CSV table of C-alpha atoms and ligand atoms in Angstrom, one decimal:
chain,number,residue,atom,x,y,z
A,3,MET,CA,97.5,104.8,68.0
A,4,THR,CA,94.1,103.8,69.4
A,5,ALA,CA,93.7,103.4,73.2
A,6,THR,CA,94.4,100.0,74.6
A,7,ILE,CA,91.2,98.0,75.0
A,8,ASN,CA,90.7,97.6,78.7
A,9,ARG,CA,88.2,95.0,79.7
A,10,PRO,CA,87.5,95.1,83.4
A,11,LEU,CA,88.1,91.8,85.3
A,12,GLN,CA,86.0,91.0,88.3
A,13,PRO,CA,87.7,88.1,89.9
A,14,PRO,CA,85.8,86.2,92.7
A,15,ALA,CA,86.4,87.4,96.2
A,16,SER,CA,88.8,84.5,96.8
A,17,SER,CA,91.3,85.8,94.2
A,18,PRO,CA,94.4,87.3,95.6
A,19,ALA,CA,95.0,89.5,92.5
A,20,SER,CA,94.3,93.1,93.3
A,21,ALA,CA,95.7,95.4,90.6
A,22,LEU,CA,98.0,95.8,87.6
A,23,LEU,CA,101.3,97.6,88.6
A,24,CYS,CA,103.8,99.3,86.2
A,25,ARG,CA,107.2,97.6,86.7
A,26,ASN,CA,108.8,100.8,85.5
A,27,CYS,CA,107.1,103.7,87.4
A,28,GLY,CA,104.9,101.9,89.9
A,29,ALA,CA,101.6,103.3,88.6
A,30,ASP,CA,98.6,101.0,89.4
A,31,TYR,CA,95.6,100.1,87.3
A,32,PRO,CA,92.5,98.0,87.9
A,33,LEU,CA,92.7,94.4,86.7
A,34,GLY,CA,91.8,94.1,83.0
A,35,ALA,CA,93.1,93.4,79.6
A,36,GLN,CA,96.0,95.9,79.7
A,37,HIS,CA,99.7,95.3,79.4
A,38,ALA,CA,101.4,98.7,79.1
A,39,CYS,CA,101.4,101.7,81.5
A,40,PHE,CA,99.5,104.8,80.1
A,41,GLU,CA,102.0,107.0,81.9
A,42,CYS,CA,105.4,105.6,80.8
A,43,PHE,CA,104.6,102.6,78.5
A,44,GLY,CA,106.3,100.3,80.9
A,45,PRO,CA,105.1,96.7,81.2
A,46,LEU,CA,102.4,95.9,83.7
A,47,GLU,CA,102.6,93.1,86.3
A,48,VAL,CA,99.9,91.5,88.5
A,49,GLY,CA,99.9,92.8,92.0
A,50,TYR,CA,98.4,90.8,94.9
A,51,ASP,CA,96.6,91.4,98.2
A,52,ALA,CA,99.2,90.4,100.8
A,53,ASP,CA,96.7,89.0,103.3
A,54,ARG,CA,95.0,86.8,100.7
A,55,LEU,CA,98.3,85.4,99.6
A,56,ALA,CA,99.2,84.8,103.2
A,57,SER,CA,96.1,82.7,103.7
A,58,VAL,CA,97.4,80.0,101.4
A,59,THR,CA,98.7,77.0,103.2
A,60,ARG,CA,100.9,74.0,102.4
A,61,GLN,CA,98.0,71.7,103.2
A,62,GLY,CA,95.6,73.6,101.0
A,63,ILE,CA,98.1,73.2,98.1
A,64,GLU,CA,98.8,69.6,98.7
A,65,ASP,CA,95.1,68.8,98.8
A,66,GLY,CA,94.6,70.6,95.4
A,67,PRO,CA,94.6,69.1,91.9
A,68,HIS,CA,97.7,67.3,90.6
A,69,SER,CA,98.4,70.2,88.2
A,70,LEU,CA,99.5,73.8,88.4
A,71,TRP,CA,96.0,74.8,89.6
A,72,ARG,CA,97.0,73.5,93.0
A,73,TYR,CA,98.6,77.0,93.2
A,74,ALA,CA,95.4,78.9,92.2
A,75,GLY,CA,95.5,80.8,95.5
A,76,LEU,CA,98.7,82.4,94.3
A,77,LEU,CA,97.6,83.0,90.7
A,78,PRO,CA,95.5,85.8,89.0
A,79,ALA,CA,93.0,83.6,87.3
A,80,GLY,CA,91.2,80.3,87.7
A,81,HIS,CA,89.5,80.8,91.1
A,82,ASP,CA,86.2,79.9,89.5
A,83,PRO,CA,86.5,76.3,88.5
A,84,ALA,CA,84.0,77.0,85.6
A,85,THR,CA,86.5,79.2,83.8
A,86,ARG,CA,89.7,77.3,84.7
A,87,VAL,CA,91.4,75.5,81.8
A,88,ASP,CA,93.1,72.5,83.3
A,89,SER,CA,95.0,70.5,80.7
A,90,GLY,CA,96.9,68.6,83.4
A,91,THR,CA,99.8,71.0,83.1
A,92,GLY,CA,102.4,71.1,85.9
A,93,MET,CA,103.6,68.7,88.6
A,94,THR,CA,106.3,67.6,86.2
A,95,PRO,CA,109.2,65.4,87.5
A,96,LEU,CA,112.0,66.9,89.6
A,97,ILE,CA,114.8,64.4,88.8
A,98,ARG,CA,117.8,63.8,91.0
A,99,ALA,CA,120.6,64.0,88.5
A,100,ASP,CA,123.5,62.3,90.3
A,101,ARG,CA,125.3,61.1,87.2
A,102,LEU,CA,125.2,64.5,85.6
A,103,ALA,CA,126.4,65.9,89.0
A,104,ASP,CA,129.4,63.6,88.8
A,105,ARG,CA,130.2,64.6,85.3
A,106,LEU,CA,130.0,68.3,86.1
A,107,GLY,CA,131.9,68.0,89.4
A,108,PHE,CA,129.0,68.8,91.8
A,109,THR,CA,129.4,67.8,95.4
A,110,ALA,CA,125.9,69.0,96.3
A,111,PRO,CA,122.7,67.6,94.9
A,112,LEU,CA,121.9,68.5,91.3
A,113,TRP,CA,118.3,68.3,90.0
A,114,VAL,CA,116.6,68.6,86.7
A,115,LYS,CA,113.1,70.0,86.6
A,116,ASP,CA,111.8,68.3,83.5
A,117,ASP,CA,109.0,70.5,82.0
A,118,SER,CA,109.1,68.5,78.8
A,119,ALA,CA,106.6,66.3,80.6
A,120,ASN,CA,103.8,68.9,80.1
A,121,PRO,CA,100.9,68.0,77.7
A,122,THR,CA,102.4,69.8,74.7
A,123,HIS,CA,105.9,69.0,75.8
A,124,SER,CA,107.2,72.4,76.9
A,125,PHE,CA,106.9,74.8,79.8
A,126,LYS,CA,104.7,77.0,77.7
A,127,ASP,CA,101.6,75.0,78.9
A,128,ARG,CA,102.0,76.8,82.2
A,129,VAL,CA,101.7,80.3,80.9
A,130,VAL,CA,99.0,79.3,78.4
A,131,SER,CA,96.9,77.6,81.1
A,132,VAL,CA,96.8,80.8,83.1
A,133,ALA,CA,96.5,83.1,80.0
A,134,ILE,CA,93.6,81.3,78.4
A,135,THR,CA,91.8,81.1,81.7
A,136,ALA,CA,92.2,84.8,82.2
A,137,ALA,CA,91.1,85.4,78.6
A,138,ARG,CA,87.9,83.5,79.3
A,139,GLU,CA,87.3,85.5,82.5
A,140,LEU,CA,87.9,88.7,80.5
A,141,GLY,CA,85.3,87.7,78.0
A,142,PHE,CA,87.5,87.2,74.9
A,143,ARG,CA,86.3,85.0,72.2
A,144,ARG,CA,89.5,84.0,70.4
A,145,ILE,CA,93.0,83.2,71.6
A,146,ALA,CA,96.2,84.2,69.7
A,147,CYS,CA,100.0,84.5,70.2
A,148,ALA,CA,103.3,85.5,68.6
A,149,SER,CA,105.4,82.4,69.1
A,150,THR,CA,108.9,81.0,68.6
A,151,GLY,CA,107.3,77.6,68.4
A,152,ASN,CA,106.3,76.1,71.7
A,153,LEU,CA,103.8,78.8,72.5
A,154,ALA,CA,102.0,78.1,69.2
A,155,ASN,CA,101.8,74.4,70.1
A,156,SER,CA,100.4,75.1,73.5
A,157,VAL,CA,97.9,77.9,72.5
A,158,ALA,CA,96.5,75.7,69.6
A,159,ALA,CA,96.1,72.7,71.9
A,160,HIS,CA,94.5,74.6,74.8
A,161,ALA,CA,92.1,76.3,72.4
A,162,ALA,CA,91.2,72.9,70.8
A,163,ARG,CA,90.5,71.5,74.2
A,164,ILE,CA,87.9,74.1,75.2
A,165,GLY,CA,86.6,74.7,71.6
A,166,MET,CA,87.8,78.3,71.4
A,167,ASP,CA,89.0,79.7,68.1
A,168,SER,CA,92.8,80.3,67.8
A,169,ILE,CA,95.1,82.1,65.5
A,170,VAL,CA,98.8,81.8,66.1
A,171,PHE,CA,101.7,83.6,64.3
A,172,VAL,CA,105.2,82.1,63.9
A,173,PRO,CA,108.3,82.9,62.0
A,174,TRP,CA,108.4,81.0,58.7
A,175,ASP,CA,111.6,79.1,59.4
A,176,LEU,CA,110.4,77.2,62.5
A,177,GLU,CA,111.4,73.6,63.1
A,178,PRO,CA,109.0,71.3,61.0
A,179,ALA,CA,108.0,69.4,64.1
A,180,LYS,CA,106.7,72.6,65.8
A,181,ILE,CA,104.7,73.5,62.6
A,182,THR,CA,103.1,70.0,62.5
A,183,GLN,CA,102.5,69.9,66.3
A,184,THR,CA,100.6,73.2,66.0
A,185,ALA,CA,98.7,72.6,62.8
A,186,VAL,CA,97.4,69.3,64.0
A,187,TYR,CA,95.1,71.0,66.6
A,188,GLY,CA,93.2,72.6,63.8
A,189,GLY,CA,93.3,76.4,64.5
A,190,THR,CA,94.6,79.0,62.2
A,191,LEU,CA,98.4,79.0,61.8
A,192,VAL,CA,100.1,81.9,60.1
A,193,ALA,CA,103.7,81.7,59.1
A,194,VAL,CA,105.3,85.1,58.8
A,195,ASP,CA,108.1,86.0,56.4
A,196,GLY,CA,110.2,87.5,59.2
A,197,SER,CA,111.9,86.9,62.6
A,198,TYR,CA,110.1,86.4,65.9
A,199,ASP,CA,110.6,90.1,66.6
A,200,ASP,CA,108.8,91.0,63.4
A,201,VAL,CA,106.0,88.6,64.3
A,202,ASN,CA,105.7,90.1,67.7
A,203,ARG,CA,105.5,93.6,66.3
A,204,LEU,CA,102.7,92.5,63.9
A,205,CYS,CA,100.8,91.0,66.7
A,206,SER,CA,101.0,94.2,68.8
A,207,GLU,CA,99.6,96.1,65.9
A,208,LEU,CA,96.8,93.5,65.3
A,209,ALA,CA,95.8,93.6,68.9
A,210,GLU,CA,94.9,97.3,68.5
A,211,THR,CA,92.6,96.7,65.5
A,212,ASP,CA,88.8,96.5,65.7
A,213,GLU,CA,88.9,93.1,63.9
A,214,PHE,CA,91.0,91.7,66.8
A,215,GLU,CA,89.0,93.3,69.6
A,216,GLU,CA,87.6,89.9,70.7
A,217,THR,CA,91.1,88.3,70.5
A,218,ALA,CA,93.4,87.7,73.5
A,219,PHE,CA,97.0,87.6,72.4
A,220,VAL,CA,98.4,85.6,75.3
A,221,ASN,CA,101.8,87.3,75.3
A,222,VAL,CA,100.6,90.8,74.2
A,223,ASN,CA,97.4,92.1,75.6
A,224,VAL,CA,97.0,89.6,78.4
A,225,ARG,CA,100.7,89.2,79.0
A,226,PRO,CA,100.5,90.2,82.7
A,227,TYR,CA,98.4,87.0,83.4
A,228,TYR,CA,100.4,84.8,81.0
A,229,ALA,CA,103.7,85.7,82.8
A,230,GLU,CA,102.3,84.7,86.2
A,231,GLY,CA,102.0,81.1,85.0
A,232,SER,CA,105.8,80.8,85.1
A,233,LYS,CA,105.8,81.4,88.9
A,234,THR,CA,104.6,77.8,89.2
A,235,LEU,CA,108.0,76.6,88.1
A,236,GLY,CA,109.3,78.1,91.3
A,237,TYR,CA,106.5,76.9,93.5
A,238,GLU,CA,106.7,73.3,92.3
A,239,VAL,CA,110.4,73.0,92.8
A,240,ALA,CA,110.0,74.2,96.3
A,241,GLU,CA,107.2,71.8,97.1
A,242,GLN,CA,109.0,68.9,95.5
A,243,LEU,CA,112.1,69.6,97.6
A,244,GLY,CA,109.9,69.2,100.6
A,245,TRP,CA,108.9,72.9,101.0
A,246,ARG,CA,112.4,74.5,100.7
A,247,LEU,CA,114.2,76.6,98.2
A,248,PRO,CA,117.3,75.4,96.2
A,249,GLN,CA,120.5,77.4,96.6
A,250,GLN,CA,121.0,77.9,92.8
A,251,VAL,CA,118.8,77.6,89.7
A,252,VAL,CA,119.8,77.8,86.0
A,253,ALA,CA,117.0,78.9,83.7
A,254,PRO,CA,116.9,79.5,79.9
A,255,MET,CA,116.0,83.0,78.7
A,256,ALA,CA,114.1,84.1,75.6
A,257,SER,CA,112.1,87.2,76.6
A,258,GLY,CA,113.5,86.7,80.2
A,259,SER,CA,110.0,86.3,81.7
A,260,LEU,CA,110.4,82.7,83.0
A,261,LEU,CA,113.5,83.6,84.9
A,262,THR,CA,112.0,86.6,86.6
A,263,LYS,CA,108.9,84.7,87.5
A,264,VAL,CA,110.8,81.9,89.1
A,265,HIS,CA,112.4,84.6,91.3
A,266,LYS,CA,109.0,86.1,92.0
A,267,GLY,CA,107.6,82.7,92.9
A,268,PHE,CA,110.4,82.0,95.4
A,269,LYS,CA,110.1,85.4,97.0
A,270,GLU,CA,106.4,85.0,97.5
A,271,LEU,CA,106.8,81.6,99.1
A,272,ALA,CA,109.3,83.0,101.6
A,273,THR,CA,107.2,86.1,102.2
A,274,ILE,CA,104.1,84.1,103.1
A,275,GLY,CA,106.0,81.6,105.2
A,276,LEU,CA,105.6,78.4,103.1
A,277,VAL,CA,109.4,78.1,102.9
A,278,GLN,CA,112.3,79.3,105.0
A,279,PRO,CA,114.0,82.3,103.4
A,280,LEU,CA,117.2,81.4,101.7
A,281,GLU,CA,119.8,83.4,99.8
A,282,TYR,CA,119.4,81.6,96.5
A,283,ARG,CA,121.2,82.6,93.3
A,284,ILE,CA,119.6,82.7,89.8
A,285,TYR,CA,121.6,82.0,86.7
A,286,GLY,CA,120.5,82.8,83.1
A,287,ALA,CA,121.3,80.8,80.0
A,288,GLN,CA,121.2,82.0,76.3
A,289,SER,CA,122.6,80.7,73.0
A,290,SER,CA,125.4,82.6,71.4
A,291,GLY,CA,123.2,83.1,68.3
A,292,CYS,CA,120.9,85.2,70.4
A,293,SER,CA,122.4,86.5,73.6
A,294,PRO,CA,121.3,90.1,74.1
A,295,ILE,CA,120.6,89.6,77.9
A,296,ALA,CA,123.8,87.6,78.6
A,297,HIS,CA,125.8,90.1,76.6
A,298,ALA,CA,124.4,93.0,78.7
A,299,PHE,CA,125.3,91.0,81.8
A,300,GLU,CA,128.9,90.4,80.7
A,301,THR,CA,129.5,94.0,79.7
A,302,GLY,CA,128.0,95.3,83.0
A,303,SER,CA,125.3,97.2,81.1
A,304,ASP,CA,121.7,97.9,82.1
A,305,THR,CA,120.7,98.3,78.5
A,306,VAL,CA,119.7,95.2,76.5
A,307,LEU,CA,120.7,96.0,72.9
A,308,PRO,CA,118.5,94.1,70.3
A,309,VAL,CA,120.2,91.6,68.1
A,310,ARG,CA,119.2,89.6,65.0
A,311,PRO,CA,118.9,86.0,66.2
A,312,THR,CA,120.7,83.1,64.5
A,313,GLY,CA,121.4,79.5,65.7
A,314,ILE,CA,119.6,76.3,66.5
A,315,ALA,CA,118.0,77.3,69.8
A,316,LYS,CA,115.0,78.7,68.0
A,317,SER,CA,112.6,78.6,70.9
A,318,LEU,CA,114.9,81.1,72.6
A,319,ASN,CA,115.5,83.3,69.6
A,320,ILE,CA,114.0,86.6,70.8
A,321,GLY,CA,116.3,89.4,69.7
A,322,ASN,CA,114.5,92.2,71.6
A,323,PRO,CA,113.6,90.6,74.9
A,324,ALA,CA,110.8,92.4,76.7
A,325,ASP,CA,111.9,91.3,80.2
A,326,GLY,CA,115.6,91.5,79.6
A,327,PRO,CA,116.2,94.3,82.1
A,328,TYR,CA,114.2,92.5,84.8
A,329,ALA,CA,116.1,89.3,84.2
A,330,LEU,CA,119.4,91.3,84.6
A,331,ASP,CA,118.0,92.7,87.9
A,332,ALA,CA,117.0,89.2,89.2
A,333,VAL,CA,120.4,87.6,88.3
A,334,ARG,CA,122.5,90.6,89.6
A,335,GLY,CA,120.3,91.0,92.7
A,336,THR,CA,120.7,87.4,93.8
A,337,GLY,CA,124.5,87.2,93.0
A,338,GLY,CA,124.1,84.8,90.0
A,339,ALA,CA,125.5,85.0,86.6
A,340,MET,CA,124.7,84.6,82.9
A,341,ALA,CA,126.4,82.9,80.0
A,342,HIS,CA,125.8,81.8,76.5
A,343,VAL,CA,126.9,78.7,74.4
A,344,ASP,CA,127.3,78.1,70.7
A,345,ASP,CA,125.4,75.5,68.6
A,346,GLU,CA,128.1,72.8,69.1
A,347,GLU,CA,128.0,73.3,72.8
A,348,ILE,CA,124.2,73.1,72.7
A,349,ARG,CA,124.3,69.8,70.8
A,350,ALA,CA,126.8,68.5,73.3
A,351,GLY,CA,124.5,69.7,76.1
A,352,ILE,CA,121.6,67.8,74.8
A,353,GLN,CA,123.6,64.6,74.6
A,354,LEU,CA,125.2,65.1,78.0
A,355,LEU,CA,121.8,65.6,79.7
A,356,ALA,CA,120.4,62.6,77.8
A,357,GLU,CA,123.3,60.3,78.6
A,358,THR,CA,123.3,61.1,82.3
A,359,THR,CA,119.6,61.5,83.2
A,360,GLY,CA,117.6,59.8,80.4
A,361,VAL,CA,116.0,63.2,79.7
A,362,PHE,CA,116.0,64.1,76.0
A,363,ALA,CA,115.8,67.9,75.8
A,364,GLU,CA,115.1,70.3,73.0
A,365,THR,CA,117.7,72.8,72.1
A,366,ALA,CA,116.7,75.1,74.9
A,367,GLY,CA,117.5,72.3,77.4
A,368,GLY,CA,120.8,71.9,75.7
A,369,VAL,CA,121.5,75.6,76.2
A,370,THR,CA,120.7,75.3,79.9
A,371,THR,CA,122.8,72.2,80.5
A,372,ALA,CA,125.8,73.6,78.5
A,373,VAL,CA,125.6,76.9,80.3
A,374,CYS,CA,125.6,75.2,83.7
A,375,LYS,CA,128.7,73.3,82.6
A,376,LYS,CA,130.4,76.4,81.5
A,377,LEU,CA,129.5,78.3,84.6
A,378,VAL,CA,131.0,75.6,86.8
A,379,GLU,CA,134.1,75.3,84.7
A,380,THR,CA,134.7,79.1,84.9
A,381,GLY,CA,134.1,79.2,88.6
A,382,ARG,CA,130.9,81.3,88.5
A,383,LEU,CA,128.5,78.6,89.7
A,384,ASP,CA,129.3,76.8,92.9
A,385,PRO,CA,129.1,73.0,92.6
A,386,SER,CA,129.0,72.7,96.4
A,387,ARG,CA,125.5,74.3,96.5
A,388,GLU,CA,122.3,72.5,95.7
A,389,THR,CA,121.3,73.4,92.1
A,390,VAL,CA,118.2,73.0,89.9
A,391,LEU,CA,118.4,73.0,86.1
A,392,TYR,CA,115.2,73.9,84.2
A,393,ASN,CA,114.6,71.7,81.1
A,394,THR,CA,111.8,73.5,79.3
A,395,GLY,CA,111.2,71.4,76.2
A,396,ASP,CA,111.2,68.0,74.6
A,397,GLY,CA,114.0,66.8,72.2
A,398,LEU,CA,111.4,65.3,69.8
A,399,LYS,CA,110.5,68.9,68.9
A,400,THR,CA,114.0,69.7,67.6
A,401,LEU,CA,115.3,66.3,66.3
A,402,ASP,CA,117.3,67.8,63.5
A,403,ALA,CA,119.6,69.5,66.0
A,404,VAL,CA,121.2,66.1,66.9
A,405,ALA,CA,119.8,63.7,64.3
A,406,GLY,CA,122.8,64.1,62.0
A,407,ARG,CA,125.3,63.0,64.7
A,408,LEU,CA,123.4,60.0,66.0
A,409,SER,CA,123.0,56.7,64.3
A,410,PRO,CA,122.8,53.0,65.1
A,411,THR,CA,126.1,51.6,66.7
A,412,ALA,CA,126.1,48.9,64.0
A,413,VAL,CA,123.8,47.6,61.2
A,414,ILE,CA,124.0,43.8,61.1
A,415,ALA,CA,122.6,40.7,59.6
A,416,PRO,CA,120.1,38.9,61.9
A,417,THR,CA,122.7,36.2,62.9
A,418,LEU,CA,125.4,35.6,65.5
A,419,ALA,CA,127.9,36.0,62.6
A,420,GLY,CA,126.5,39.4,62.0
A,421,MET,CA,127.0,40.3,65.7
A,422,ARG,CA,130.6,39.0,65.5
A,423,ALA,CA,131.3,40.9,62.3
A,424,ALA,CA,130.3,44.1,64.1
A,425,GLY,CA,132.6,43.3,67.0
A,426,LEU,CA,129.6,43.0,69.4
A,427,LEU,CA,130.1,39.3,70.2
B,189,PLP,C1,109.5,80.2,75.7
B,189,PLP,C2,110.6,79.3,76.1
B,189,PLP,C3,111.5,79.6,77.2
B,189,PLP,C4,111.6,80.9,77.9
B,189,PLP,O1,110.8,82.0,77.6
B,189,PLP,P1,110.8,83.4,78.2
B,189,PLP,O2,110.3,84.3,77.1
B,189,PLP,O3,112.2,83.7,78.7
B,189,PLP,O4,109.8,83.3,79.4
B,189,PLP,C5,112.4,78.7,77.6
B,189,PLP,N1,112.4,77.5,77.0
B,189,PLP,C6,111.6,77.1,76.0
B,189,PLP,C7,111.7,75.7,75.4
B,189,PLP,C8,110.6,78.0,75.6
B,189,PLP,O5,109.8,77.6,74.6
B,190,ZN,ZN1,104.6,103.3,84.2
């Protein structure tokens, strides 16, 4: 194996990012395009200068752009507006879901953070905004990813916006809408005859080749920067609640990164004094067709055993989740829980969310809603505590999941008699 290509990053003095830290052994490295520890091969995470983080104020954030870049003071890239890629991502609606709360037996407020409202209709625009900005700062010429679908949409769109070449890799059996929604942006789209985990392995190998030296794989060689984008899902909920933390959150898990970063975002806000500390609980949701993290949780294990994914929640189908152990730590450490739901429950979850909130979620949102229901019913999630559900993608991306069970109430002739015949008059 050749050595990891390490491009040094020289962020402007205002940037709070100070180093890359190994999440496994704690070794530290200078900021650059590196994602694994040379000592132990553990994953690297961005570390920050505590004083610089602490200089961020609520007012400064509120005066910032109406996008995730309002939190630039807490992110590892984008301090120089000339490199920042602002697609208008973030500041998605936080919806008070009283009717869903009633259906699930909540006595405390229940909220839906609707990230389907992002430019390419999933939460992935957050991680890509930060990753492509970091890639530019690191001097890469091309952007790439291994994707379960939504990441491909977002990478291709962001590259198109700034005129950067893109090459995205997806498993061949993706939902047709996600193929179309990626191809339309005009980059190179490679469908791989294999699972996401095969795609990911291929991309890790490609990232080490000379031919790909100028290519930033957002979730491989610039993954530490990519992952930080998910912290904004935590920041925004706190800001939208009037600068306070919710008592419970339910988040979907693919690699487990999003969930761990919501936790990191909440902790940072409390540490720097932008919110009151609060003992919140984090809950993780997977589909039964791919539940390696939830399975480890249920069996009390620290080891996440890889699985071969099946089922309709394709955006969550990562059989060998890189951040699984850290997601377990976040959920166990906060006193939360994990659960998984089968395809029928996912479909019902999509409909339940739509019927009670007007939000049409993709399968991942169905997973989160159905898991929330299951956790309440089994007494593991407390309906008397304020709770936020993360909806991470748009139902139009996975229409086939529910299309078969939904049709017009009646088909009628354009007359009053037609209405009467259908029993509607
Ligand atoms: C990628 C994705 C997630 C979660 O991804 P992580 O790998 O756990 O960070 C959740 N929902 C949707 C719709 C996604 O595309
Ligand atoms: Zn290490």
